[in-house]
PDB file of C-alpha atoms in Angstrom:
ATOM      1  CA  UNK A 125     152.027  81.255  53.782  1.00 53.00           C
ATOM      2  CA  UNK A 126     149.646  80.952  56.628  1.00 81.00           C
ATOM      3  CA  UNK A 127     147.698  83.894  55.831  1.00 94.00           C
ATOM      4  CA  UNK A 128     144.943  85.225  53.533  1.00 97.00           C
ATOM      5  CA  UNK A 129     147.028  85.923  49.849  1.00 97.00           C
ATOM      6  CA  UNK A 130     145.437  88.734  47.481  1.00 98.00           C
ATOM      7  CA  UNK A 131     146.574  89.258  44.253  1.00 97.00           C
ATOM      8  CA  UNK A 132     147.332  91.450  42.421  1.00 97.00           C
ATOM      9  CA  UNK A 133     148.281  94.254  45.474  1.00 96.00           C
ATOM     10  CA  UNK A 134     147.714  96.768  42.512  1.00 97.00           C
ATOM     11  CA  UNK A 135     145.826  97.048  39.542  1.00 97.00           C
ATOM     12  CA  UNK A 136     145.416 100.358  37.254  1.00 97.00           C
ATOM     13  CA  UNK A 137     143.245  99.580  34.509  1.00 97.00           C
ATOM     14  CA  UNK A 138     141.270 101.768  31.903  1.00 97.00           C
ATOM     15  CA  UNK A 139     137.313 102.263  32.294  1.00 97.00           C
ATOM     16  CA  UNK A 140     135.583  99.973  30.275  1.00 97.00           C
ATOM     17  CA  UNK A 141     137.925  96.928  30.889  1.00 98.00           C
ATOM     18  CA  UNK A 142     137.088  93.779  33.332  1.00 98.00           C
ATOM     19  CA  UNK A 143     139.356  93.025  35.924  1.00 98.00           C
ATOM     20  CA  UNK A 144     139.947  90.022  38.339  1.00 98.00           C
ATOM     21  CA  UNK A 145     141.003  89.794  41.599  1.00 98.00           C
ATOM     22  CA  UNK A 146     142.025  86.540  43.486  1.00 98.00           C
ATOM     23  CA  UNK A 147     142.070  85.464  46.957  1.00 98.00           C
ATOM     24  CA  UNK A 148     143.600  82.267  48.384  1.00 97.00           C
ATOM     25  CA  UNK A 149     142.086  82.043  51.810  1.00 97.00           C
ATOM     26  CA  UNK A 150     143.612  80.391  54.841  1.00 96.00           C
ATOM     27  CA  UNK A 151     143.537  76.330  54.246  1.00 94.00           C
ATOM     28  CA  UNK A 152     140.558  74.779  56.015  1.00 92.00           C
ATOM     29  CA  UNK A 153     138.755  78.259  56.132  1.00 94.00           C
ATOM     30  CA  UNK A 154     135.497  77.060  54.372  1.00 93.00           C
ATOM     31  CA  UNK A 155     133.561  80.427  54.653  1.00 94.00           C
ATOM     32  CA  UNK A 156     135.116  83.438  52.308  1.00 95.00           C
ATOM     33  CA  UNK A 157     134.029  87.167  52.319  1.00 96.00           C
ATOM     34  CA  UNK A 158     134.748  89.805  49.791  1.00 97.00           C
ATOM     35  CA  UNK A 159     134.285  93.671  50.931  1.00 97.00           C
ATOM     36  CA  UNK A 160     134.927  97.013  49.338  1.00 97.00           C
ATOM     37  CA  UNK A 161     136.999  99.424  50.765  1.00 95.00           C
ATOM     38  CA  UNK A 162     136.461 103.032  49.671  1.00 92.00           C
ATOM     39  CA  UNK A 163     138.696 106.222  50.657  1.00 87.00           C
ATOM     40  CA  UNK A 164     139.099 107.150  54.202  1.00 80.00           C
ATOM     41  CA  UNK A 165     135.721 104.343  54.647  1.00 81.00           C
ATOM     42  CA  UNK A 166     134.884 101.332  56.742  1.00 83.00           C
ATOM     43  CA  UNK A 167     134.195  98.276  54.932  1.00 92.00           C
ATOM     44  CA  UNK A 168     131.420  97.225  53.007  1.00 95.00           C
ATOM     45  CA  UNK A 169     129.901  93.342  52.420  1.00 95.00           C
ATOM     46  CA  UNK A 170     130.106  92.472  48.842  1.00 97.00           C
ATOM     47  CA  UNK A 171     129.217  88.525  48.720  1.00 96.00           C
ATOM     48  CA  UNK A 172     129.683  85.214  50.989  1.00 94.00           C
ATOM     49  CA  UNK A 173     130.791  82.127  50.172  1.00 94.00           C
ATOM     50  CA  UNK A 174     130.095  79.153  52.065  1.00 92.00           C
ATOM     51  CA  UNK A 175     131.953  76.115  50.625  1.00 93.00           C
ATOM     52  CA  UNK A 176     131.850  77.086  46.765  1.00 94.00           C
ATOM     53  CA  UNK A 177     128.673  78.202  47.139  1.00 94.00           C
ATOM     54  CA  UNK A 178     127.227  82.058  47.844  1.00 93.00           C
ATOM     55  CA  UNK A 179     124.302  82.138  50.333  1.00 90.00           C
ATOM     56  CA  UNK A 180     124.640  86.060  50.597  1.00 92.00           C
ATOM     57  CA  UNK A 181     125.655  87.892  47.651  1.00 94.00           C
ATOM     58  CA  UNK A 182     123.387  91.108  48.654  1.00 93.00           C
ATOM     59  CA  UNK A 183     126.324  93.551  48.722  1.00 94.00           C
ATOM     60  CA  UNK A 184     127.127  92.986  45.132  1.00 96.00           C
ATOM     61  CA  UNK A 185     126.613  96.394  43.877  1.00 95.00           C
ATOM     62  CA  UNK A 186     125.588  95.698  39.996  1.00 95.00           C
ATOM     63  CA  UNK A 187     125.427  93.400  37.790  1.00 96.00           C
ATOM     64  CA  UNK A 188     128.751  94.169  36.481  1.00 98.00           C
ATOM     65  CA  UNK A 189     130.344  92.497  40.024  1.00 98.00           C
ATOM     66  CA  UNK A 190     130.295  88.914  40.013  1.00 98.00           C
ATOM     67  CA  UNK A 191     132.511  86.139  41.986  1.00 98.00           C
ATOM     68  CA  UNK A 192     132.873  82.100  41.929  1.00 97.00           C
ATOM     69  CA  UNK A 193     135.232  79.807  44.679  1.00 97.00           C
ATOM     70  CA  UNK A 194     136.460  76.904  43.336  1.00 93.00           C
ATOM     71  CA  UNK A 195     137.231  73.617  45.538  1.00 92.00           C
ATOM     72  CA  UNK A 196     136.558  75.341  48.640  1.00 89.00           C
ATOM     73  CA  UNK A 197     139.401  77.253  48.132  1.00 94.00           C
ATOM     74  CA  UNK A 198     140.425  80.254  46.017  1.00 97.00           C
ATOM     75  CA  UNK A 199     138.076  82.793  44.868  1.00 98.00           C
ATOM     76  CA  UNK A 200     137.816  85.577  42.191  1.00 98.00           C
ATOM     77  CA  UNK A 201     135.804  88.442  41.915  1.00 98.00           C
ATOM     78  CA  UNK A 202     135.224  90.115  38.731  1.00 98.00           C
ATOM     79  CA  UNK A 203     134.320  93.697  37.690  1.00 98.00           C
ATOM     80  CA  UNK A 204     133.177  93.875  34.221  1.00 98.00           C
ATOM     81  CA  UNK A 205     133.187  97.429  31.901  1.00 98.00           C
ATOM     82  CA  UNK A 206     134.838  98.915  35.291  1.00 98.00           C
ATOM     83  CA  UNK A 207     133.482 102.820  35.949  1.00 97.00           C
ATOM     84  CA  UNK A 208     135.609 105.181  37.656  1.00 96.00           C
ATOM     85  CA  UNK A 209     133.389 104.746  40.986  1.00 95.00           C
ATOM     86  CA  UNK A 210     134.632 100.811  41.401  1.00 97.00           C
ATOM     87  CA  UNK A 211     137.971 102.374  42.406  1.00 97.00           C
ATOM     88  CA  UNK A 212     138.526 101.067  45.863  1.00 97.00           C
ATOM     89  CA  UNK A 213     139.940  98.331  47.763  1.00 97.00           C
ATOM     90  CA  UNK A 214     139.157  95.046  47.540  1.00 98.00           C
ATOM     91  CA  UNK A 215     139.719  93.093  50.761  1.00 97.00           C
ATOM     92  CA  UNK A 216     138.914  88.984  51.326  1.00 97.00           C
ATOM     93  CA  UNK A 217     138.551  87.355  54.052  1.00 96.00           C
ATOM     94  CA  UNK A 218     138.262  83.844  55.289  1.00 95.00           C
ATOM     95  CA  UNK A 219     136.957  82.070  58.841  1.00 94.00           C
ATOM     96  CA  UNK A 220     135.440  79.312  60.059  1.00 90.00           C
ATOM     97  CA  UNK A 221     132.149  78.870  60.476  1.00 79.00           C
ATOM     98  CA  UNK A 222     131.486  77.209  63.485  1.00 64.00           C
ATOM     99  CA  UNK A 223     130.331  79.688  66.283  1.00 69.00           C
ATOM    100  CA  UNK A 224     131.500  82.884  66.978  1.00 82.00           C
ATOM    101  CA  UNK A 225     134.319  83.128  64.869  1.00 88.00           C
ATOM    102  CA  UNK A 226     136.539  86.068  63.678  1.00 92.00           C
ATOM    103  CA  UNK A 227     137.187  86.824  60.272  1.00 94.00           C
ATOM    104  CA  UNK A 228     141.181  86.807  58.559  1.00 95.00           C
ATOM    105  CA  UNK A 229     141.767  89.336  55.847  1.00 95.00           C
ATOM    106  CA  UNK A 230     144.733  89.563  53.619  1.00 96.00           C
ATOM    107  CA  UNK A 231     146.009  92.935  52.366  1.00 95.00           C
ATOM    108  CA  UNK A 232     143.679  93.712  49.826  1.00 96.00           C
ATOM    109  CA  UNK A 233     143.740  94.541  46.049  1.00 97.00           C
ATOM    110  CA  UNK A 234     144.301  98.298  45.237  1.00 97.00           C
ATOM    111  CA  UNK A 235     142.313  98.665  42.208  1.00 98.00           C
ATOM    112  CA  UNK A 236     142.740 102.588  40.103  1.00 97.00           C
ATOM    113  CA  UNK A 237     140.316 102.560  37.010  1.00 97.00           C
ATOM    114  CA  UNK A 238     141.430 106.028  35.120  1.00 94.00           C
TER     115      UNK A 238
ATOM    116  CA  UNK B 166     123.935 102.320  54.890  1.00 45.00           C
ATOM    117  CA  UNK B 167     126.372 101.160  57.206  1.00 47.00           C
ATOM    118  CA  UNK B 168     125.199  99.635  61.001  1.00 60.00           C
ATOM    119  CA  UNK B 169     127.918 101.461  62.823  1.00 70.00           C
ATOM    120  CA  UNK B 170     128.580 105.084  63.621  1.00 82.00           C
ATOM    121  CA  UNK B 171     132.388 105.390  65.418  1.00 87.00           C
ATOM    122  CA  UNK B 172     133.616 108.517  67.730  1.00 89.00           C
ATOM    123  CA  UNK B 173     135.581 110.064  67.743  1.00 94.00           C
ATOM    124  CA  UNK B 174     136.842 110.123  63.850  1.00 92.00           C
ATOM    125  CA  UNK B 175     140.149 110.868  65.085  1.00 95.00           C
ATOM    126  CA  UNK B 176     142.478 110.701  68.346  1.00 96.00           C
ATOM    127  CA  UNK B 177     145.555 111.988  68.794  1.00 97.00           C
ATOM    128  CA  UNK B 178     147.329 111.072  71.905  1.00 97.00           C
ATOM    129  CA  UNK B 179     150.620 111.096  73.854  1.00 97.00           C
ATOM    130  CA  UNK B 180     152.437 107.604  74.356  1.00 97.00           C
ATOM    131  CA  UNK B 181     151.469 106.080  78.047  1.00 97.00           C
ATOM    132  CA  UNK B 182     148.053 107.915  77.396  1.00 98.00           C
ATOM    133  CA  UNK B 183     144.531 105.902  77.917  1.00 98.00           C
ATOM    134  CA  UNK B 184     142.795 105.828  74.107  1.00 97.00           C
ATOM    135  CA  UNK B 185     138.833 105.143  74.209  1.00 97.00           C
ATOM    136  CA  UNK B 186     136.818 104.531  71.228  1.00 97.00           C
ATOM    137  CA  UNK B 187     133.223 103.943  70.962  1.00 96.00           C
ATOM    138  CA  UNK B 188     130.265 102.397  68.512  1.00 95.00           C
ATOM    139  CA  UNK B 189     126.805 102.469  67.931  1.00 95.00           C
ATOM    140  CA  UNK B 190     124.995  99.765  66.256  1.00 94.00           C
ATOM    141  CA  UNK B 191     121.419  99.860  65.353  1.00 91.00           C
ATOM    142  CA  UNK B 192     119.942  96.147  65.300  1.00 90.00           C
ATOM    143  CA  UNK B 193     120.150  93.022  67.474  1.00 92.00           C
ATOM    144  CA  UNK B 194     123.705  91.229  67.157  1.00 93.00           C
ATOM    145  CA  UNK B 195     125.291  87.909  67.558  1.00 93.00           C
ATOM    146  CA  UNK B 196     128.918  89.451  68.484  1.00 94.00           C
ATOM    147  CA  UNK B 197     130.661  92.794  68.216  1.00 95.00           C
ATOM    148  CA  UNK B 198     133.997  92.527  66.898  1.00 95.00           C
ATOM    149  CA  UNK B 199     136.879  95.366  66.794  1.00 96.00           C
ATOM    150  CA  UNK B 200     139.638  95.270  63.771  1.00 96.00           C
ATOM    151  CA  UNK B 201     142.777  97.416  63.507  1.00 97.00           C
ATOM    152  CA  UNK B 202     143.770  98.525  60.060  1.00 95.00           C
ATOM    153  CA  UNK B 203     147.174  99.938  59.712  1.00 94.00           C
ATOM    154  CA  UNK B 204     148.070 102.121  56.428  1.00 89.00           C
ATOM    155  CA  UNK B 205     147.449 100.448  53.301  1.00 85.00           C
ATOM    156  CA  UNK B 206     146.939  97.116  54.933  1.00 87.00           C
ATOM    157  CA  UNK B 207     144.009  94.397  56.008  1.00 88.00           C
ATOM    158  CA  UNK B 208     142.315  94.141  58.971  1.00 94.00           C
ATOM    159  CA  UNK B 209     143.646  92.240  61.736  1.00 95.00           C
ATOM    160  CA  UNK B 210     141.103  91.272  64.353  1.00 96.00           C
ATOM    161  CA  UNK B 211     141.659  92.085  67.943  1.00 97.00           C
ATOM    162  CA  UNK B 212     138.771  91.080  69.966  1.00 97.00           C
ATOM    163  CA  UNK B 213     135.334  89.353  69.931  1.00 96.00           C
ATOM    164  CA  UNK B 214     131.940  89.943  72.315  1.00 96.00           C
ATOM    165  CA  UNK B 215     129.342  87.906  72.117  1.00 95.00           C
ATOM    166  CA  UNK B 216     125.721  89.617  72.827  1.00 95.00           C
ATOM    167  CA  UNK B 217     125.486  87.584  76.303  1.00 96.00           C
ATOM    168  CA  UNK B 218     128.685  89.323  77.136  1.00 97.00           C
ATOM    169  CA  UNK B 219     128.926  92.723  79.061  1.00 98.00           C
ATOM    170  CA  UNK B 220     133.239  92.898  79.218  1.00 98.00           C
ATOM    171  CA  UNK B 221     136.344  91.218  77.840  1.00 97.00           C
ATOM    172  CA  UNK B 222     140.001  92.114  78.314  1.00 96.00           C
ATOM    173  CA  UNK B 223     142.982  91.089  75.878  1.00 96.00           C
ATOM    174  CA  UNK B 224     146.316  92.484  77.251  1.00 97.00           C
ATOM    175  CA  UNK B 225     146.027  96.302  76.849  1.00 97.00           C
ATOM    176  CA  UNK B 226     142.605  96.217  75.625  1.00 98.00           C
ATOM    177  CA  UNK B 227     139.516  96.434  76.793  1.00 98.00           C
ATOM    178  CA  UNK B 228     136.308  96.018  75.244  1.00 98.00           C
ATOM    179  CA  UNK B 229     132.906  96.576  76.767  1.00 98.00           C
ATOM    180  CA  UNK B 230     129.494  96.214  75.283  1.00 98.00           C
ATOM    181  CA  UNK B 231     125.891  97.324  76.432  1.00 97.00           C
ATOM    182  CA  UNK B 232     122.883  95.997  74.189  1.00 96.00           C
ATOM    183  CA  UNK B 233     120.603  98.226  75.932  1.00 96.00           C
ATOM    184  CA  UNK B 234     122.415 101.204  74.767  1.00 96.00           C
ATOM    185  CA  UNK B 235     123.387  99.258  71.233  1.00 96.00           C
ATOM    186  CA  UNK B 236     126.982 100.630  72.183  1.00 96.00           C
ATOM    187  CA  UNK B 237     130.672  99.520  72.615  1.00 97.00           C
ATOM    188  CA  UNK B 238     133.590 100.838  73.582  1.00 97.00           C
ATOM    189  CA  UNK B 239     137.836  99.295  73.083  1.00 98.00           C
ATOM    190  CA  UNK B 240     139.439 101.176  75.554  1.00 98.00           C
ATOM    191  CA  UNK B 241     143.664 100.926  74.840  1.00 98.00           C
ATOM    192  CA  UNK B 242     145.474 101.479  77.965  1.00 98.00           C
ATOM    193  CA  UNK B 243     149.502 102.657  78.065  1.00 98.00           C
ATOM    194  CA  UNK B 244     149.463 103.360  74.235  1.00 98.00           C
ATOM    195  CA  UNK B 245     152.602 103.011  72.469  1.00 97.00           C
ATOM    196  CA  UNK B 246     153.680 104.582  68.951  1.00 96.00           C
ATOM    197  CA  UNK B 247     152.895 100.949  67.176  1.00 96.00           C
ATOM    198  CA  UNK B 248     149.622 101.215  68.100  1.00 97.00           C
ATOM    199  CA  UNK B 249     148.800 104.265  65.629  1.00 97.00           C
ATOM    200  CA  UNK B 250     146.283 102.784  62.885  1.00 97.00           C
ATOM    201  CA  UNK B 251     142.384 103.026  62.094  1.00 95.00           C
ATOM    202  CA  UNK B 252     140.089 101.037  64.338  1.00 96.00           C
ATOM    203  CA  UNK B 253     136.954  99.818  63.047  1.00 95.00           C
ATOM    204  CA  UNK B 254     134.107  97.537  65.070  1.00 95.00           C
ATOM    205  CA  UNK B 255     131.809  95.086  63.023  1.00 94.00           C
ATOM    206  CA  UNK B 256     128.790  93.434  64.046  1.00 94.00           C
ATOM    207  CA  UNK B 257     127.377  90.170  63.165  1.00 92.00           C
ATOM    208  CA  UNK B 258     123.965  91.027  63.382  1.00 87.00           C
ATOM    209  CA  UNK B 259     120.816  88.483  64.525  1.00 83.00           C
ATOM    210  CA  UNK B 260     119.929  87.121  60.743  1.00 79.00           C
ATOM    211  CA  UNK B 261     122.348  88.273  59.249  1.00 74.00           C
ATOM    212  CA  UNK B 262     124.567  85.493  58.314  1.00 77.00           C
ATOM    213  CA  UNK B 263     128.074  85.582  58.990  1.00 83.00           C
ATOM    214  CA  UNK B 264     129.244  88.869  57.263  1.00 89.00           C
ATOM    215  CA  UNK B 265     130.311  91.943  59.281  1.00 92.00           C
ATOM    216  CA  UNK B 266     128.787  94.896  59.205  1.00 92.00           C
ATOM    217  CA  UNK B 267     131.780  98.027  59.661  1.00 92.00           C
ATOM    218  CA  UNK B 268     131.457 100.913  61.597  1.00 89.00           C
ATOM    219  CA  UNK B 269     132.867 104.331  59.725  1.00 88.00           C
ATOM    220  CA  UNK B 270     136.358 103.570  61.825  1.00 93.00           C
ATOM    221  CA  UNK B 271     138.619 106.060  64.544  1.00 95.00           C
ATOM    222  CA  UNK B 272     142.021 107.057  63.122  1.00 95.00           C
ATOM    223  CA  UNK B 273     143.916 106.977  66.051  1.00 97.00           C
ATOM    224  CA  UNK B 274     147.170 108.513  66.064  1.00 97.00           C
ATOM    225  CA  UNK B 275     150.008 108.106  69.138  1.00 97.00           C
ATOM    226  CA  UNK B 276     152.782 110.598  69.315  1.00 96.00           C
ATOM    227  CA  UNK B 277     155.751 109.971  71.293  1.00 91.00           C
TER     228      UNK B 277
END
């Protein structure tokens, strides 16, 4: 498709397991965002990717949040020995960089740690 | 904590009714940007302002932005029952890269 892809849409998953969420961002889009979107909240900046490189990874919230991109192109964040307070969604989103450019986000990953 | 503040939290309006929403920032920006979310989806962008800007129009919206005040406003005129969803603005702000900073969002809600 022509649009940011997130998988998996949903993901319930016990505390103390790692999880990973993918994004496949729009082709050509070489700068790649990852926020976190709590209840009934706005969204907040996780980490940046320029290229396959991170320039900005200040949001990351703990050590236990990391992410790579690989050829430019897809991208996968991982929560290691999830807590019960990572429960949120997970939205990417992709844009060029030149100028004043806006951002595309696909639908986000639902992610329930019980 | 986050750059923008929103008001109202929520609007509920009759169809062919004006809806105004507004945001505060606190720091110098690049561009002010304004996303719809609609239940249990992403964010599709509406409209960008760049900090040189003062007023920008895109069909039924209208977005206006004064640095002075570190405000904005998306005014939607002759809602329609599709256009029920949160709206959230983001700022790119001076040295801040390229990521957006969210406002707390305006559940807006259009009853026929």
């Amino acid at each position: 498709g022509a649009g940011v892809s997130q998988s998996p849409s949903n993901k319930v998953t016990e505390k103390g397991k790692d999880v990973e969420l993918r994004c496949d961002p729009i082709s050509g889009h070489t700068a790649l965002y990852w926020y976190r979107q709590r209840l009934g909240q706005g969204l907040e900046f996780l980490i940046y990717f320029q290229g396959n490189s991170a320039p900005d990874k200040s949001g990351l919230p703990s050590d236990r949040f990391s992410a790579e991109r690989t050829g430019e192109s897809v991208s996968t964040l991982t929560i290691q020995r999830t807590q019960q307070e990572d429960s949120a969604v997970y939205l990417c989103a992709s844009s060029l960089v030149q100028g004043d450019q806006p951002q595309h986000f696909g639908d986000g990953t639902r992610l329930s740690i019980l | 904590s986050q750059q923008g503040e929103e008001d109202p939290q929520a609007l509920s309006i009759q169809e062919g009714e004006n809806a105004t929403m507004n945001c505060s920032y606190k720091t110098s920006i690049n561009n002010l940007q304004w996303y719809r979310q609609n239940s249990g989806r992403g964010l599709v962008h509406l409209i960008l302002i760049r900090s040189n800007e003062r007023e920008k129009h895109s069909g039924r919206l209208r977005v206006t932005l004064d640095t002075s005040k570190k405000s904005s406003s998306l005014l939607i005129t002759a809602s329609r029952a599709a256009d029920t969803a949160s709206y959230f603005c983001a700022t790119v702000f001076t040295g801040g890269g390229n990521k957006l900073t969210f406002g707390t969002g305006t559940q807006l809600k259009v009853e026929l």
